[in-house]
């Protein structure tokens, strides 16, 4: 059961090299210099499958560390199931997702773990792991954190936003961080000042300002920057490592970058929507159209310069990871829940399929290097979330999760073009990418080839993660 990927350029965070990749079963067994005969003079003749990657890049499969399949939110749930969402991810070259188990106040953490295993087990096209959302930090939940680390769930997400839903007050944040500092796990933070935001939302609605753009206007950058600073200081106080999710405000990232400069274990993630889309152009679209781009943190004003600054931080290391925060809702009947009241619009954008393409376009545009693309989308998330060695790398012993990417291909994104997510619109309608996902392998099996999907639900396995491999 050997596969040979021949003639391509293997790209890693440290460089690019002409090499053939030999796969046996589910694992990479060798990287060979072109023409190498040490394993036989005609390896291609003995391999069961030979894939020609001439003039193409061979990269480790994408690792999306932030997705929400079937996530309950505001009386509805995200429209992609684990089956449809992981299939769409595969189309886009992502071969691992880490999704979020949701615990709300009053729910027992072990029950939520069992529920999420039940949702995902047997349904995924690609491998998957879990983070745990703690929406109700109490003595029992704190104890459960230690047990979850043993289950391979080594990161815990807290919310400084959404009072009454997922919100943790500073005391709860502090206690969870103390626990993380003890058991070696990572605290992930949704850093927005939800108490202040809820006041601004109520005041806007009282003034009759109900359109989707008000979602962004009532979550100004100060609310993100303030919460980011507070989270960093509480992490510093407790000694817990901190990973701030979906950062969109340049001022918040500046605070993070300063803390990183001090040598603290703090990391930041952004998402393609914050790099390309804006409050003026998308969230501020006429009528109710802007609901398509309601997500939190919100899309920010291009006039304030956030998008360019986020690209800069991706180049210079202020930001470490690009994830999608894939949380799709259909326009009909889901986003429409917020007609006449922007605060009722389900928060989320679907994008699990497009991350590799959208960030590759940043390479074409000169924003980041080819190597940094691989680092941001695969290697660093694998290492950040305790999967490195198996994922995020092409080397002997690693899982053969591999994407062959064609820099001479083209990808048109849009509902009637490339779109396999279970949602009735594309947040990326009309985007054109100067590159194309050519072939995708998951643990040695070809799942995308010749614009066709050949994977299956249930191929994807649960990943028991180790501790973050990024901490000093
Ligand atoms: Zn999220």
Short mmCIF file of C-alpha atoms and ligand atoms in Angstrom, two decimals:
data_model
loop_
_atom_site.label_atom_id
_atom_site.label_comp_id
_atom_site.label_asym_id
_atom_site.label_seq_id
_atom_site.Cartn_x
_atom_site.Cartn_y
_atom_site.Cartn_z
CA UNK A 1 0.00 0.00 0.00
CA UNK A 2 2.64 2.56 -1.00
CA UNK A 3 2.07 5.91 -2.64
CA UNK A 4 4.76 8.04 -4.25
CA UNK A 5 4.29 11.79 -4.74
CA UNK A 6 6.85 12.63 -7.37
CA UNK A 7 8.40 15.77 -8.78
CA UNK A 8 6.97 18.36 -6.40
CA UNK A 9 8.44 21.07 -4.21
CA UNK A 10 8.01 20.19 -0.55
CA UNK A 11 7.41 23.34 1.48
CA UNK A 12 7.87 23.68 5.24
CA UNK A 13 8.28 26.70 7.54
CA UNK A 14 12.04 26.44 7.13
CA UNK A 15 12.22 26.33 3.36
CA UNK A 16 11.40 24.47 0.18
CA UNK A 17 13.09 21.50 -1.40
CA UNK A 18 12.65 19.33 -4.49
CA UNK A 19 11.74 15.95 -3.05
CA UNK A 20 9.63 12.89 -3.64
CA UNK A 21 7.43 11.75 -0.77
CA UNK A 22 7.01 8.06 -0.11
CA UNK A 23 3.97 6.97 1.87
CA UNK A 24 3.36 3.51 3.28
CA UNK A 25 -0.17 2.98 4.55
CA UNK A 26 -1.15 6.00 6.60
CA UNK A 27 2.32 7.38 7.26
CA UNK A 28 5.10 9.18 5.47
CA UNK A 29 8.12 6.87 5.38
CA UNK A 30 10.69 8.82 3.37
CA UNK A 31 11.57 12.06 1.63
CA UNK A 32 13.83 11.34 -1.30
CA UNK A 33 15.97 13.57 -3.43
CA UNK A 34 14.84 13.38 -7.08
CA UNK A 35 16.57 10.40 -8.71
CA UNK A 36 17.53 8.85 -5.37
CA UNK A 37 17.90 5.08 -5.81
CA UNK A 38 18.64 4.10 -2.22
CA UNK A 39 15.22 2.44 -1.92
CA UNK A 40 15.45 0.80 -5.35
CA UNK A 41 16.20 1.97 -8.87
CA UNK A 42 12.57 2.21 -9.92
CA UNK A 43 10.47 3.10 -6.92
CA UNK A 44 7.66 4.41 -9.10
CA UNK A 45 7.15 0.98 -10.64
CA UNK A 46 6.66 -0.63 -7.25
CA UNK A 47 4.42 2.03 -5.72
CA UNK A 48 0.74 1.26 -5.93
CA UNK A 49 -0.17 4.88 -6.60
CA UNK A 50 2.10 7.45 -8.21
CA UNK A 51 1.02 11.09 -8.11
CA UNK A 52 2.81 13.57 -10.33
CA UNK A 53 3.38 16.85 -8.50
CA UNK A 54 5.64 18.49 -11.07
CA UNK A 55 5.49 22.31 -10.82
CA UNK A 56 3.33 22.03 -7.71
CA UNK A 57 3.84 22.55 -3.99
CA UNK A 58 3.62 19.62 -1.60
CA UNK A 59 2.62 20.82 1.86
CA UNK A 60 1.40 19.30 5.12
CA UNK A 61 -2.39 19.27 5.27
CA UNK A 62 -4.08 22.28 6.78
CA UNK A 63 -4.84 22.29 10.50
CA UNK A 64 -7.82 24.48 11.34
CA UNK A 65 -7.73 25.01 15.09
CA UNK A 66 -11.04 26.80 15.35
CA UNK A 67 -14.30 25.42 13.96
CA UNK A 68 -17.87 25.09 15.21
CA UNK A 69 -19.79 22.29 13.54
CA UNK A 70 -23.42 21.92 14.70
CA UNK A 71 -22.80 24.54 17.36
CA UNK A 72 -25.88 25.66 19.28
CA UNK A 73 -26.21 29.46 19.25
CA UNK A 74 -29.14 31.77 19.92
CA UNK A 75 -31.85 29.15 19.55
CA UNK A 76 -30.47 27.66 16.34
CA UNK A 77 -27.32 25.77 15.43
CA UNK A 78 -24.46 26.12 12.97
CA UNK A 79 -25.60 24.69 9.64
CA UNK A 80 -22.65 22.40 8.91
CA UNK A 81 -22.70 18.99 10.53
CA UNK A 82 -19.44 17.22 11.27
CA UNK A 83 -20.03 15.30 8.05
CA UNK A 84 -20.68 18.25 5.72
CA UNK A 85 -18.20 20.55 7.43
CA UNK A 86 -15.27 18.16 7.38
CA UNK A 87 -15.99 17.28 3.74
CA UNK A 88 -15.89 20.98 2.85
CA UNK A 89 -12.65 21.31 4.81
CA UNK A 90 -11.16 18.48 2.75
CA UNK A 91 -12.10 20.27 -0.49
CA UNK A 92 -10.05 23.19 0.75
CA UNK A 93 -6.96 21.23 1.80
CA UNK A 94 -7.65 21.14 5.52
CA UNK A 95 -7.04 17.66 6.90
CA UNK A 96 -7.44 18.33 10.62
CA UNK A 97 -9.96 20.40 12.52
CA UNK A 98 -10.16 21.14 16.21
CA UNK A 99 -13.76 21.84 17.11
CA UNK A 100 -15.27 23.15 20.33
CA UNK A 101 -17.28 21.16 22.85
CA UNK A 102 -19.77 23.55 24.44
CA UNK A 103 -20.49 23.59 28.16
CA UNK A 104 -23.00 26.16 29.30
CA UNK A 105 -23.77 27.15 32.86
CA UNK A 106 -25.51 24.31 34.65
CA UNK A 107 -24.27 21.62 32.28
CA UNK A 108 -21.79 18.96 33.40
CA UNK A 109 -18.54 18.95 31.42
CA UNK A 110 -18.35 15.13 31.05
CA UNK A 111 -21.89 15.11 29.60
CA UNK A 112 -20.90 17.68 26.99
CA UNK A 113 -17.81 15.66 26.07
CA UNK A 114 -19.93 12.57 25.49
CA UNK A 115 -22.42 14.59 23.43
CA UNK A 116 -19.71 15.96 21.13
CA UNK A 117 -18.10 12.56 20.64
CA UNK A 118 -21.52 11.32 19.65
CA UNK A 119 -21.96 14.12 17.09
CA UNK A 120 -18.56 13.59 15.47
CA UNK A 121 -17.86 9.89 15.78
CA UNK A 122 -18.25 8.07 12.46
CA UNK A 123 -19.13 11.25 10.58
CA UNK A 124 -15.88 13.03 9.83
CA UNK A 125 -14.00 12.96 6.53
CA UNK A 126 -10.77 14.12 8.19
CA UNK A 127 -9.17 13.77 11.60
CA UNK A 128 -10.51 15.93 14.40
CA UNK A 129 -9.81 16.97 17.95
CA UNK A 130 -11.69 19.00 20.52
CA UNK A 131 -11.18 22.04 22.67
CA UNK A 132 -13.54 22.47 25.62
CA UNK A 133 -15.60 25.63 26.03
CA UNK A 134 -16.26 26.36 29.68
CA UNK A 135 -19.36 28.52 29.93
CA UNK A 136 -19.90 27.80 33.60
CA UNK A 137 -16.65 27.76 35.58
CA UNK A 138 -17.37 26.23 39.00
CA UNK A 139 -15.63 23.73 41.28
CA UNK A 140 -16.86 20.76 39.26
CA UNK A 141 -15.82 22.27 35.94
CA UNK A 142 -12.40 23.11 37.30
CA UNK A 143 -11.93 19.52 38.41
CA UNK A 144 -13.05 18.31 34.99
CA UNK A 145 -10.23 20.30 33.37
CA UNK A 146 -7.67 17.89 34.81
CA UNK A 147 -9.63 14.87 33.61
CA UNK A 148 -10.01 16.28 30.11
CA UNK A 149 -6.27 16.72 29.72
CA UNK A 150 -6.07 12.94 30.09
CA UNK A 151 -8.69 12.58 27.35
CA UNK A 152 -6.56 14.56 24.92
CA UNK A 153 -8.46 17.81 25.38
CA UNK A 154 -5.68 20.15 26.41
CA UNK A 155 -7.15 23.59 25.73
CA UNK A 156 -10.05 25.42 27.35
CA UNK A 157 -11.90 28.34 25.90
CA UNK A 158 -13.34 31.07 28.08
CA UNK A 159 -15.51 34.03 27.09
CA UNK A 160 -15.21 37.58 28.34
CA UNK A 161 -18.20 38.26 26.04
CA UNK A 162 -21.82 37.00 25.93
CA UNK A 163 -23.00 37.69 29.53
CA UNK A 164 -25.63 35.17 30.59
CA UNK A 165 -24.58 32.69 27.91
CA UNK A 166 -20.88 31.79 27.89
CA UNK A 167 -19.50 34.68 29.96
CA UNK A 168 -16.93 34.17 32.71
CA UNK A 169 -16.28 36.99 35.16
CA UNK A 170 -12.70 37.89 36.06
CA UNK A 171 -12.76 35.65 39.14
CA UNK A 172 -13.82 32.66 37.04
CA UNK A 173 -11.19 33.47 34.44
CA UNK A 174 -8.58 33.68 37.16
CA UNK A 175 -9.53 30.33 38.68
CA UNK A 176 -9.54 28.54 35.31
CA UNK A 177 -6.15 30.05 34.48
CA UNK A 178 -4.73 28.89 37.81
CA UNK A 179 -5.92 25.38 36.98
CA UNK A 180 -4.35 25.56 33.52
CA UNK A 181 -1.08 26.75 34.99
CA UNK A 182 -1.09 23.63 37.18
CA UNK A 183 -2.08 21.01 34.62
CA UNK A 184 -0.17 22.39 31.63
CA UNK A 185 -3.18 23.12 29.44
CA UNK A 186 -3.77 26.18 27.30
CA UNK A 187 -6.40 28.87 27.96
CA UNK A 188 -8.08 30.17 24.82
CA UNK A 189 -9.84 33.48 25.21
CA UNK A 190 -12.67 35.24 23.43
CA UNK A 191 -11.48 38.69 24.42
CA UNK A 192 -14.26 41.27 24.20
CA UNK A 193 -15.74 43.26 27.08
CA UNK A 194 -19.22 41.74 26.95
CA UNK A 195 -20.64 43.75 29.84
CA UNK A 196 -19.84 47.05 28.11
CA UNK A 197 -20.97 45.72 24.73
CA UNK A 198 -24.38 44.69 26.06
CA UNK A 199 -24.98 48.26 27.28
CA UNK A 200 -23.98 49.68 23.90
CA UNK A 201 -26.26 47.19 22.13
CA UNK A 202 -29.25 48.08 24.32
CA UNK A 203 -28.65 51.79 23.76
CA UNK A 204 -28.40 51.37 19.98
CA UNK A 205 -31.61 49.34 19.83
CA UNK A 206 -33.38 51.97 21.98
CA UNK A 207 -32.38 54.57 19.40
CA UNK A 208 -33.90 52.42 16.66
CA UNK A 209 -30.56 51.48 15.15
CA UNK A 210 -31.34 47.90 14.17
CA UNK A 211 -29.35 47.22 10.94
CA UNK A 212 -26.52 44.66 10.86
CA UNK A 213 -23.79 47.33 10.75
CA UNK A 214 -24.68 48.17 14.35
CA UNK A 215 -23.30 44.79 15.35
CA UNK A 216 -19.87 46.21 14.54
CA UNK A 217 -20.52 49.70 15.83
CA UNK A 218 -21.53 48.38 19.26
CA UNK A 219 -18.37 46.24 19.53
CA UNK A 220 -15.74 48.93 18.91
CA UNK A 221 -12.04 48.14 18.96
CA UNK A 222 -11.68 49.48 22.50
CA UNK A 223 -13.83 46.62 23.83
CA UNK A 224 -11.47 44.09 22.21
CA UNK A 225 -8.27 45.88 23.19
CA UNK A 226 -9.41 46.30 26.81
CA UNK A 227 -10.36 42.65 27.21
CA UNK A 228 -7.17 41.52 25.49
CA UNK A 229 -5.09 43.54 27.94
CA UNK A 230 -7.04 42.18 30.90
CA UNK A 231 -6.71 38.59 29.69
CA UNK A 232 -2.96 38.99 29.22
CA UNK A 233 -2.53 40.44 32.70
CA UNK A 234 -4.59 37.69 34.34
CA UNK A 235 -2.55 35.09 32.43
CA UNK A 236 0.63 36.77 33.56
CA UNK A 237 -0.61 36.78 37.13
CA UNK A 238 -1.41 33.07 37.12
CA UNK A 239 1.39 31.80 34.91
CA UNK A 240 -1.07 30.22 32.48
CA UNK A 241 -0.32 30.25 28.77
CA UNK A 242 -2.87 32.20 26.77
CA UNK A 243 -4.11 31.95 23.19
CA UNK A 244 -6.42 34.74 22.07
CA UNK A 245 -8.84 33.67 19.36
CA UNK A 246 -10.13 35.57 16.32
CA UNK A 247 -8.31 38.85 16.85
CA UNK A 248 -9.49 41.67 14.59
CA UNK A 249 -8.45 44.98 16.20
CA UNK A 250 -4.94 46.20 15.48
CA UNK A 251 -4.75 47.82 18.92
CA UNK A 252 -5.50 44.48 20.61
CA UNK A 253 -2.76 42.78 18.59
CA UNK A 254 -0.34 45.59 19.46
CA UNK A 255 -0.94 44.81 23.13
CA UNK A 256 -0.39 41.12 22.46
CA UNK A 257 2.76 41.76 20.45
CA UNK A 258 4.17 43.82 23.30
CA UNK A 259 3.55 40.99 25.76
CA UNK A 260 5.15 38.53 23.35
CA UNK A 261 8.10 40.87 23.20
CA UNK A 262 8.39 40.49 26.94
CA UNK A 263 8.74 36.74 26.42
CA UNK A 264 5.36 35.76 27.87
CA UNK A 265 3.49 32.68 26.68
CA UNK A 266 0.74 34.56 24.87
CA UNK A 267 -0.35 33.85 21.32
CA UNK A 268 -2.84 35.28 18.88
CA UNK A 269 -4.97 33.96 16.07
CA UNK A 270 -6.74 35.81 13.31
CA UNK A 271 -9.06 34.63 10.56
CA UNK A 272 -9.32 35.30 6.81
CA UNK A 273 -12.43 37.46 7.24
CA UNK A 274 -10.49 40.00 9.32
CA UNK A 275 -7.75 40.19 6.71
CA UNK A 276 -9.97 40.72 3.67
CA UNK A 277 -13.42 41.93 4.69
CA UNK A 278 -14.51 45.13 6.40
CA UNK A 279 -17.21 46.94 8.32
CA UNK A 280 -17.81 49.39 5.49
CA UNK A 281 -17.91 46.97 2.55
CA UNK A 282 -19.54 43.81 3.93
CA UNK A 283 -21.13 44.37 7.36
CA UNK A 284 -22.37 47.74 6.16
CA UNK A 285 -23.97 46.35 2.98
CA UNK A 286 -27.36 47.81 2.16
CA UNK A 287 -30.49 46.64 3.95
CA UNK A 288 -30.21 43.35 5.82
CA UNK A 289 -27.49 41.95 3.50
CA UNK A 290 -24.79 42.74 6.05
CA UNK A 291 -26.14 39.97 8.30
CA UNK A 292 -24.10 37.54 6.19
CA UNK A 293 -20.97 38.93 7.83
CA UNK A 294 -22.10 39.22 11.44
CA UNK A 295 -19.49 37.49 13.57
CA UNK A 296 -17.67 38.27 16.84
CA UNK A 297 -15.22 39.86 17.08
CA UNK A 298 -16.73 41.95 14.27
CA UNK A 299 -15.31 42.92 10.89
CA UNK A 300 -13.51 46.20 11.43
CA UNK A 301 -13.37 49.48 9.55
CA UNK A 302 -10.90 49.57 6.67
CA UNK A 303 -10.63 53.32 7.28
CA UNK A 304 -9.03 52.44 10.65
CA UNK A 305 -6.44 50.27 8.91
CA UNK A 306 -6.91 47.00 10.79
CA UNK A 307 -6.64 44.69 7.77
CA UNK A 308 -3.20 45.89 6.66
CA UNK A 309 -1.92 45.81 10.23
CA UNK A 310 -3.10 42.22 10.73
CA UNK A 311 -1.16 41.12 7.62
CA UNK A 312 1.87 42.90 9.04
CA UNK A 313 1.51 41.08 12.37
CA UNK A 314 1.26 37.78 10.49
CA UNK A 315 4.59 38.60 8.84
CA UNK A 316 6.36 39.74 11.98
CA UNK A 317 5.09 37.13 14.44
CA UNK A 318 2.69 39.20 16.51
CA UNK A 319 0.02 36.78 15.27
CA UNK A 320 0.88 33.07 15.16
CA UNK A 321 -2.06 31.24 13.57
CA UNK A 322 -4.78 31.68 10.96
CA UNK A 323 -7.92 29.68 11.74
CA UNK A 324 -11.38 30.13 10.27
CA UNK A 325 -13.73 30.31 13.28
CA UNK A 326 -15.98 28.43 10.86
CA UNK A 327 -19.49 28.90 12.24
CA UNK A 328 -21.90 28.90 9.31
CA UNK A 329 -25.53 29.93 9.38
CA UNK A 330 -27.89 30.04 6.42
CA UNK A 331 -29.27 33.42 5.42
CA UNK A 332 -32.82 32.13 5.18
CA UNK A 333 -34.39 31.44 8.55
CA UNK A 334 -31.11 31.66 10.49
CA UNK A 335 -29.49 35.05 9.79
CA UNK A 336 -33.06 36.27 9.23
CA UNK A 337 -33.78 35.78 12.93
CA UNK A 338 -32.21 39.22 13.31
CA UNK A 339 -34.37 41.22 10.91
CA UNK A 340 -35.30 44.35 12.85
CA UNK A 341 -32.85 43.54 15.67
CA UNK A 342 -29.17 43.04 14.81
CA UNK A 343 -28.49 41.50 18.22
CA UNK A 344 -30.60 38.48 17.24
CA UNK A 345 -28.48 37.64 14.17
CA UNK A 346 -26.59 34.37 14.81
CA UNK A 347 -22.88 35.19 15.04
CA UNK A 348 -20.68 33.39 12.56
CA UNK A 349 -19.17 33.10 9.10
CA UNK A 350 -18.55 29.90 7.15
CA UNK A 351 -15.05 29.55 5.75
CA UNK A 352 -13.51 26.18 6.61
CA UNK A 353 -13.22 25.42 2.90
CA UNK A 354 -11.32 28.53 1.87
CA UNK A 355 -8.60 29.23 4.42
CA UNK A 356 -5.65 27.72 2.54
CA UNK A 357 -6.66 29.44 -0.69
CA UNK A 358 -7.31 32.84 0.90
CA UNK A 359 -4.03 32.86 2.79
CA UNK A 360 -2.15 31.57 -0.26
CA UNK A 361 -3.45 34.66 -2.05
CA UNK A 362 -1.54 36.60 0.60
CA UNK A 363 1.61 34.89 -0.73
CA UNK A 364 0.72 35.93 -4.29
CA UNK A 365 0.05 39.48 -3.09
CA UNK A 366 3.41 39.66 -1.32
CA UNK A 367 1.98 39.84 2.20
CA UNK A 368 3.67 36.69 3.52
CA UNK A 369 6.19 34.13 2.25
CA UNK A 370 5.31 30.68 0.97
CA UNK A 371 6.97 29.18 4.04
CA UNK A 372 5.01 31.43 6.40
CA UNK A 373 1.79 30.28 4.69
CA UNK A 374 2.54 26.68 5.68
CA UNK A 375 3.57 27.76 9.15
CA UNK A 376 0.41 29.81 9.83
CA UNK A 377 -2.05 27.30 8.38
CA UNK A 378 -0.55 23.95 9.36
CA UNK A 379 2.68 23.69 11.32
CA UNK A 380 2.07 26.22 14.09
CA UNK A 381 -1.53 25.17 14.82
CA UNK A 382 -0.35 21.54 14.97
CA UNK A 383 2.35 22.48 17.44
CA UNK A 384 0.18 24.93 19.38
CA UNK A 385 -2.44 22.26 20.03
CA UNK A 386 -0.22 19.27 20.76
CA UNK A 387 -0.38 17.45 17.44
CA UNK A 388 3.06 18.12 16.04
CA UNK A 389 4.95 15.10 14.75
CA UNK A 390 1.73 13.56 13.49
CA UNK A 391 0.31 16.69 11.89
CA UNK A 392 1.78 19.88 10.49
CA UNK A 393 4.88 18.32 8.99
CA UNK A 394 5.99 16.04 6.16
CA UNK A 395 8.66 13.77 7.57
CA UNK A 396 9.11 10.06 8.25
CA UNK A 397 6.61 8.94 10.87
CA UNK A 398 4.13 11.76 10.33
CA UNK A 399 0.58 11.06 9.23
CA UNK A 400 0.39 11.30 5.44
CA UNK A 401 -1.91 14.33 5.51
CA UNK A 402 -0.68 16.07 2.40
CA UNK A 403 -1.92 18.75 0.03
CA UNK A 404 -0.60 19.17 -3.47
CA UNK A 405 -1.15 22.82 -4.33
CA UNK A 406 -1.00 24.16 -7.86
CA UNK A 407 0.32 27.74 -8.12
CA UNK A 408 -0.66 27.78 -11.79
CA UNK A 409 -4.27 26.84 -11.07
CA UNK A 410 -7.14 29.21 -10.34
CA UNK A 411 -9.98 29.01 -7.83
CA UNK A 412 -13.20 30.94 -8.13
CA UNK A 413 -15.06 31.11 -4.84
CA UNK A 414 -18.80 31.61 -4.75
CA UNK A 415 -22.09 29.85 -4.12
CA UNK A 416 -22.29 28.60 -7.73
CA UNK A 417 -18.54 28.00 -7.94
CA UNK A 418 -16.36 26.38 -5.29
CA UNK A 419 -18.66 26.00 -2.30
CA UNK A 420 -19.24 22.74 -0.45
CA UNK A 421 -20.28 24.09 2.94
CA UNK A 422 -23.88 23.57 4.01
CA UNK A 423 -25.03 27.15 3.79
CA UNK A 424 -27.15 29.04 1.28
CA UNK A 425 -24.69 31.82 0.49
CA UNK A 426 -20.96 32.39 0.36
CA UNK A 427 -19.33 35.04 2.55
CA UNK A 428 -16.57 35.00 -0.09
CA UNK A 429 -18.70 35.45 -3.20
CA UNK A 430 -16.62 36.62 -6.15
CA UNK A 431 -13.17 36.04 -4.64
CA UNK A 432 -10.64 34.75 -7.17
CA UNK A 433 -7.53 32.91 -5.98
CA UNK A 434 -4.38 32.58 -8.07
CA UNK A 435 -3.76 29.02 -6.94
CA UNK A 436 -5.67 25.78 -6.53
CA UNK A 437 -5.94 22.78 -4.25
CA UNK A 438 -4.99 19.95 -6.61
CA UNK A 439 -4.87 16.79 -4.49
CA UNK A 440 -5.54 16.07 -0.83
CA UNK A 441 -4.51 13.01 1.14
CA UNK A 442 -5.73 12.18 4.63
CA UNK A 443 -3.66 9.54 6.45
CA UNK A 444 -2.45 8.20 3.12
CA UNK A 445 -5.85 8.05 1.41
CA UNK A 446 -6.54 10.31 -1.56
CA UNK A 447 -9.71 12.23 -0.68
CA UNK A 448 -9.61 15.03 -3.27
CA UNK A 449 -8.26 14.54 -6.80
CA UNK A 450 -9.29 15.86 -10.23
CA UNK A 451 -11.97 18.09 -8.73
CA UNK A 452 -13.68 15.12 -7.14
CA UNK A 453 -14.15 14.01 -3.55
CA UNK A 454 -13.31 10.39 -2.86
CA UNK A 455 -13.26 10.41 0.95
CA UNK A 456 -15.91 9.07 3.25
CA UNK A 457 -17.65 9.94 6.46
CA UNK A 458 -16.01 8.01 9.26
CA UNK A 459 -12.51 7.98 7.79
CA UNK A 460 -11.60 10.81 10.14
CA UNK A 461 -10.42 9.73 13.56
CA UNK A 462 -10.51 11.43 16.94
CA UNK A 463 -7.14 12.92 17.87
CA UNK A 464 -6.08 12.65 21.48
CA UNK A 465 -3.92 15.75 21.75
CA UNK A 466 -0.86 16.32 23.88
CA UNK A 467 0.00 19.55 25.65
CA UNK A 468 0.92 22.58 23.58
CA UNK A 469 4.41 22.18 22.16
CA UNK A 470 4.92 25.93 21.97
CA UNK A 471 5.51 26.88 25.57
CA UNK A 472 8.80 28.08 26.97
ZN1 LIG B 1 -15.33 30.63 17.57
#
